Amino acid sequence: MADYRALVVGVNGIIGAEIASRLAARDDWEVLGLSRSAHDLPDGVRPVLADLQDAAATVRALADLRPTHVYVTAWSRQDTEAENIRVNGQMVRHLLDALAPARSVRHVALMTGLKHYMGPFEAFGTGEMRETPFREESERLDVPNFYYAQEDELFAAAARDGFTWSVHRAHTVTGHAVGNAMNFALTLAVQAAIARETSTPLVFPGTETVWNCLTDMSDSSVVADQMIWASTTPGVGNEAWNVTNGEVFRWRWLWPRLADALGVTWEGPTATPRPLVEQMADKEALWARMAATHGLREPRLDRAASFWHTDSDLGVEVEVLADMTKSRLAGFRAYVSTEQAFLDLFDRYEADGLVPARPRRG
């Protein structure tokens, strides 16, 4: 029998799938993948179907599972922050309440993000925010935030049930998932595919501030590594951790390089941002035709790309940068080239039929 049993919440998502794949490849782990509906799962992952907004259904689905480690990577976007707080806090509470009777859980790792320092969607980067680079010891902002609600549910359950916890604050995430609200790299690959199809440039949708300031990103491999590290390394429990690739860059350097790799020309920002939501407003039928022509897996543009989320990341008028000193001093050493992470994902998206293949040079 396996020594450890992981319950990965949001197993179909960009981080959940990465965690599940990594743990399922180990002989000493059994992996359960929780989602609301059935999907293809990584090899070796056993599905668990549950809607965490339904307390009774969650109790039934999790009865007798007895996980030792829980990885919470799921959230549900609502129309207002008040609803985000109610729904997402409730989901964490229902999950941990359902697991409490078995007393099997040793650690719960919760993924959140830099809105912890910048404010919620309704005031993202526009109101009070912490100074960059963001540091984990910063006090919470005095504004409603669903990340705080999730943390409070986690802290209360840990005090009640005796497990350790970790919180992982990622920046813009790159990885491999479809229909995920935070898949920046696939969104960029889709934007470039449409640019090639229409013989138009890859237009940077954000502000001149974001174009010129230092920033960072979080590849799913690094986030998964850190969540597993924090949940299994003695002495690092009950802490919040920033998690980025470790490399800093400026978009004015990276955007032209990615455009070149994607086989398109590019344009930088203008004084007035050109959001992707507006650029892609009439492209649904075009994408459906492209999907039919190229045999793509996802004919719906709104599932292939997350334009609104990319706009929220690139459309601010502030520097966004997280400090990784705390993780480094604690022994977390993962470091990823952001450019290479993009390039690897572009190849993978094409191989998996998520975007059309680029014309090959030479």
C-alpha positions as MATLAB code, in Angstrom:
seq = 'MADYRALVVGVNGIIGAEIASRLAARDDWEVLGLSRSAHDLPDGVRPVLADLQDAAATVRALADLRPTHVYVTAWSRQDTEAENIRVNGQMVRHLLDALAPARSVRHVALMTGLKHYMGPFEAFGTGEMRETPFREESERLDVPNFYYAQEDELFAAAARDGFTWSVHRAHTVTGHAVGNAMNFALTLAVQAAIARETSTPLVFPGTETVWNCLTDMSDSSVVADQMIWASTTPGVGNEAWNVTNGEVFRWRWLWPRLADALGVTWEGPTATPRPLVEQMADKEALWARMAATHGLREPRLDRAASFWHTDSDLGVEVEVLADMTKSRLAGFRAYVSTEQAFLDLFDRYEADGLVPARPRRG';
ca = [
       0.000    0.000    0.000;
       1.088    3.580   -0.648;
       2.526    5.545    2.255;
       0.621    8.711    1.338;
      -2.772    9.469   -0.191;
      -3.242   12.818   -1.933;
      -6.573   14.469   -2.644;
      -6.037   17.009   -5.433;
      -8.938   19.470   -5.526;
      -9.320   20.954   -8.992;
      -7.471   18.097  -10.663;
      -8.518   19.244  -14.152;
      -6.959   22.659  -13.641;
      -3.607   24.032  -14.598;
      -1.967   23.374  -11.212;
      -4.055   20.437  -10.027;
      -3.198   18.338  -13.081;
       0.497   19.058  -12.595;
       0.441   18.028   -8.929;
      -1.552   14.881   -9.673;
       0.804   13.823  -12.477;
       3.891   14.305  -10.338;
       2.569   12.416   -7.337;
       1.016    9.600   -9.395;
       4.456    8.883  -10.860;
       5.772    8.035   -7.387;
       5.438    4.550   -5.953;
       4.688    5.764   -2.420;
       1.663    7.917   -3.340;
      -1.948    7.113   -4.126;
      -3.675   10.028   -5.865;
      -7.346   10.998   -5.866;
      -8.463   13.761   -8.227;
     -11.523   15.777   -7.235;
     -13.565   17.682   -9.814;
     -17.183   18.586  -10.477;
     -17.460   16.516  -13.660;
     -15.663   13.640  -15.323;
     -12.602   14.422  -17.443;
      -9.547   12.603  -18.665;
      -7.132   12.383  -15.736;
      -3.403   11.764  -15.562;
      -2.422    8.103  -15.498;
      -2.760    6.566  -12.064;
      -5.215    9.163  -10.705;
      -8.550    7.942   -9.340;
     -11.487   10.303   -9.992;
     -13.695   11.725   -7.253;
     -16.741   13.711   -8.392;
     -18.133   16.381   -6.095;
     -19.462   19.929   -6.183;
     -17.899   21.637   -3.176;
     -20.752   24.144   -3.044;
     -23.023   21.274   -1.978;
     -22.081   20.327    1.589;
     -24.081   17.095    1.733;
     -22.818   15.876   -1.640;
     -19.256   16.671   -0.581;
     -19.635   14.583    2.556;
     -20.947   11.650    0.532;
     -18.189   11.896   -2.086;
     -15.351   12.097    0.447;
     -16.586    9.468    2.882;
     -13.911    6.875    3.649;
     -11.270    8.440    1.351;
      -8.939    9.309    4.255;
      -6.338   11.423    2.409;
      -3.112   12.304    4.188;
      -2.412   15.368    2.024;
      -4.881   17.773    0.405;
      -4.019   20.191   -2.411;
      -6.621   22.905   -3.000;
      -6.217   24.464   -6.448;
      -9.871   25.143   -7.338;
     -11.915   28.324   -7.150;
     -15.157   29.562   -8.671;
     -15.370   33.007  -10.264;
     -18.424   35.052   -9.269;
     -19.793   38.411  -10.404;
     -18.816   40.341   -7.272;
     -16.137   40.012   -4.616;
     -18.829   39.539   -1.986;
     -20.011   36.473   -3.900;
     -16.419   35.328   -4.456;
     -15.916   35.442   -0.706;
     -19.138   33.601    0.073;
     -18.752   30.868   -2.535;
     -15.010   30.227   -2.360;
     -14.824   30.392    1.414;
     -17.770   27.989    1.570;
     -16.061   25.553   -0.805;
     -12.973   25.317    1.426;
     -15.156   24.949    4.521;
     -17.297   22.183    2.997;
     -14.169   20.318    1.864;
     -12.383   20.408    5.207;
     -15.545   19.751    7.229;
     -16.214   16.637    5.143;
     -12.669   15.347    5.772;
     -12.615   16.172    9.487;
     -14.278   13.036   10.968;
     -11.614   10.644    9.647;
      -8.764   12.658   11.227;
      -6.454   11.425    8.459;
      -5.245   14.741    7.024;
      -1.675   15.726    7.852;
      -1.284   18.771    5.602;
      -3.444   21.023    3.423;
      -1.805   23.180    0.741;
      -3.902   26.052   -0.644;
      -3.072   27.919   -3.847;
      -3.984   31.609   -3.979;
      -2.147   34.463   -5.718;
      -0.810   37.991   -5.754;
      -4.251   39.536   -5.342;
      -3.377   38.952   -1.692;
      -1.121   42.020   -2.034;
      -2.892   43.899   -4.845;
      -6.554   43.675   -3.981;
      -9.440   41.660   -5.456;
     -10.661   41.735   -9.059;
     -12.914   44.724   -8.344;
      -9.924   46.842   -7.241;
      -6.997   44.918   -8.722;
      -3.928   47.136   -8.717;
      -6.040   50.311   -8.450;
      -6.481   50.840   -4.721;
      -4.319   50.210   -1.692;
      -1.605   47.625   -2.366;
       1.649   46.467   -0.848;
       5.034   47.695   -2.050;
       6.963   45.549   -4.508;
       8.575   43.140   -4.362;
       5.705   41.587   -2.425;
       6.771   39.805    0.771;
       4.829   37.135    2.624;
       4.981   38.894    5.992;
       2.979   41.873    4.680;
      -0.265   42.518    6.511;
      -3.523   41.957    4.709;
      -5.094   44.866    2.864;
      -8.111   46.430    4.509;
     -10.450   45.353    1.702;
     -12.676   42.302    1.182;
     -10.770   39.519   -0.589;
     -11.801   35.929   -1.225;
      -8.209   34.757   -0.715;
      -8.467   35.944    2.890;
     -11.734   34.049    3.300;
     -10.134   30.861    1.980;
      -7.170   31.301    4.315;
      -9.414   31.870    7.329;
     -11.330   28.659    6.628;
      -8.019   26.807    6.303;
      -6.610   28.240    9.527;
      -9.760   27.427   11.494;
      -9.885   23.827   10.268;
      -6.156   23.332   10.960;
      -6.598   24.550   14.541;
      -9.601   22.260   14.989;
      -8.214   19.122   13.314;
      -4.489   19.362   14.022;
      -3.017   19.329   10.511;
      -0.352   21.677    9.161;
      -1.042   24.033    6.274;
       0.664   26.062    3.578;
      -0.536   28.898    1.332;
       1.040   29.397   -2.105;
       0.769   32.828   -3.726;
       1.440   32.520   -7.454;
       1.683   35.257  -10.078;
       0.386   34.872  -13.649;
       0.359   31.116  -14.311;
       1.520   29.237  -17.397;
       0.825   25.554  -17.918;
      -1.216   22.968  -19.760;
      -4.995   23.026  -19.336;
      -8.074   23.858  -21.391;
     -10.956   25.965  -20.117;
      -8.886   27.252  -17.223;
      -9.291   30.842  -16.082;
      -5.574   31.388  -15.567;
      -3.900   29.841  -18.607;
      -1.838   32.792  -19.874;
       0.424   30.795  -22.216;
      -2.435   29.087  -24.077;
      -4.219   32.436  -24.358;
      -1.104   33.897  -25.986;
      -0.771   30.921  -28.343;
      -4.420   31.313  -29.382;
      -3.962   35.065  -29.920;
      -0.929   34.360  -32.120;
      -2.772   31.681  -34.123;
      -5.533   34.175  -34.887;
      -2.923   36.805  -35.769;
      -1.323   34.403  -38.256;
      -4.709   33.510  -39.721;
      -5.654   37.176  -40.200;
      -2.160   38.438  -41.130;
      -2.173   40.893  -38.235;
       0.458   41.573  -35.553;
       0.532   40.175  -32.044;
      -0.690   43.252  -30.184;
       0.366   43.680  -26.556;
      -2.956   44.227  -24.785;
      -1.665   45.848  -21.609;
      -0.360   49.159  -20.363;
       2.916   50.931  -21.024;
       3.637   50.560  -17.290;
       3.468   46.769  -17.435;
       5.456   46.747  -20.702;
       8.360   48.622  -19.099;
       8.411   47.453  -15.462;
      10.140   44.381  -14.092;
       7.782   41.473  -13.497;
       7.714   37.688  -13.075;
       5.497   34.670  -13.758;
       4.679   31.280  -12.233;
       4.935   28.142  -14.342;
       2.699   25.309  -13.181;
       5.737   23.069  -12.697;
       7.194   25.449  -10.105;
       3.878   25.901   -8.283;
       3.339   22.130   -8.135;
       6.902   21.568   -6.930;
       6.500   24.107   -4.157;
       3.140   22.795   -2.971;
       4.521   19.257   -2.794;
       7.716   20.484   -1.124;
       5.860   22.473    1.539;
       3.481   19.614    2.282;
       6.202   16.973    2.708;
       9.234   18.807    4.128;
       9.519   18.742    7.921;
       9.741   22.143    9.540;
       8.177   24.285    6.808;
       4.506   23.890    7.735;
       2.110   26.658    8.718;
       3.625   29.244    6.374;
       2.617   31.306    3.339;
       4.960   31.226    0.345;
       5.291   33.332   -2.764;
       5.901   31.121   -5.783;
       7.302   32.401   -9.075;
       9.805   31.116  -11.610;
      12.562   33.036   -9.843;
      13.504   34.934  -13.011;
      12.478   38.565  -13.520;
      12.017   40.175  -16.941;
      10.375   43.050  -18.799;
       7.624   42.448  -21.343;
       9.346   44.812  -23.756;
      12.117   42.189  -23.898;
      10.002   38.996  -23.833;
       7.053   39.947  -26.085;
       9.120   40.326  -29.304;
      10.919   37.051  -28.597;
       7.660   35.159  -28.091;
       6.127   36.740  -31.191;
       9.130   35.611  -33.220;
       8.801   32.068  -31.847;
       5.091   32.084  -32.725;
       5.736   33.217  -36.287;
       4.044   36.621  -36.125;
       4.987   40.268  -36.137;
       4.242   42.273  -33.013;
       3.179   45.634  -31.676;
       3.930   47.081  -28.264;
       1.491   49.060  -26.129;
      -0.115   52.378  -26.958;
      -1.113   55.124  -24.542;
      -4.553   53.499  -24.360;
      -4.464   49.711  -23.741;
      -5.999   47.399  -26.333;
      -7.520   44.579  -24.233;
      -7.798   41.095  -25.672;
     -11.483   40.999  -24.776;
     -11.967   43.773  -27.341;
      -9.433   42.434  -29.862;
     -11.122   39.021  -29.869;
     -14.755   40.155  -29.567;
     -15.726   38.984  -33.062;
     -13.381   36.004  -33.433;
     -15.580   33.138  -32.183;
     -16.734   32.051  -35.645;
     -13.205   32.398  -37.034;
     -11.822   30.170  -34.283;
     -14.535   27.571  -34.891;
     -13.540   27.458  -38.568;
      -9.860   27.187  -37.634;
     -10.669   24.371  -35.237;
     -12.520   22.468  -37.971;
      -9.788   23.052  -40.545;
      -6.928   22.030  -38.268;
      -8.725   19.379  -36.220;
      -8.325   21.254  -32.945;
      -9.640   19.792  -29.714;
     -11.528   22.885  -28.547;
     -13.773   24.734  -31.043;
     -15.021   27.236  -28.444;
     -12.810   30.288  -28.222;
     -13.934   31.109  -24.682;
     -12.673   27.713  -23.516;
      -9.459   27.738  -25.499;
      -8.338   31.100  -24.089;
      -8.917   33.274  -21.011;
      -8.761   36.785  -22.468;
     -10.359   38.528  -19.480;
      -7.811   37.117  -17.045;
      -4.836   38.021  -19.235;
      -6.244   41.541  -19.559;
      -6.488   41.831  -15.782;
      -2.833   40.833  -15.421;
      -1.445   43.112  -18.133;
      -3.823   46.036  -17.793;
      -2.686   47.512  -14.475;
      -0.697   50.715  -13.943;
       1.628   49.329  -11.266;
       4.698   47.110  -11.031;
       3.923   43.504  -10.094;
       6.820   41.532   -8.643;
       7.065   38.965   -5.838;
      10.012   38.280   -3.556;
      11.260   34.668   -3.358;
      13.796   35.100   -0.538;
      11.723   33.275    2.061;
      11.427   30.146   -0.095;
      15.098   30.177   -1.054;
      16.268   30.438    2.546;
      13.911   27.593    3.522;
      15.435   25.317    0.882;
      13.083   25.571   -2.112;
      15.417   25.749   -5.114;
      13.204   25.346   -8.218;
      14.008   27.930  -10.911;
      12.543   28.141  -14.406;
      13.398   30.212  -17.488;
      10.142   31.994  -18.284;
      10.922   32.217  -21.988;
      11.754   28.505  -22.187;
       8.607   27.634  -20.258;
       6.548   29.463  -22.904;
       8.407   27.827  -25.789;
       7.994   24.338  -24.341;
       4.276   24.930  -23.816;
       3.780   26.260  -27.353;
       5.250   23.010  -28.704;
       3.073   20.956  -26.393;
      -0.118   22.835  -27.336;
       0.533   22.133  -31.000;
       1.330   18.466  -30.380;
      -1.886   18.097  -28.377;
      -4.060   19.791  -31.011;
      -4.939   22.847  -28.946;
      -3.626   25.372  -31.505;
      -2.650   25.064  -35.181;
       0.955   24.209  -35.932;
       3.228   27.130  -36.753;
       4.968   27.235  -40.124;
       8.425   25.785  -39.624;
      11.422   27.777  -40.760;
      14.092   26.495  -43.037;
];
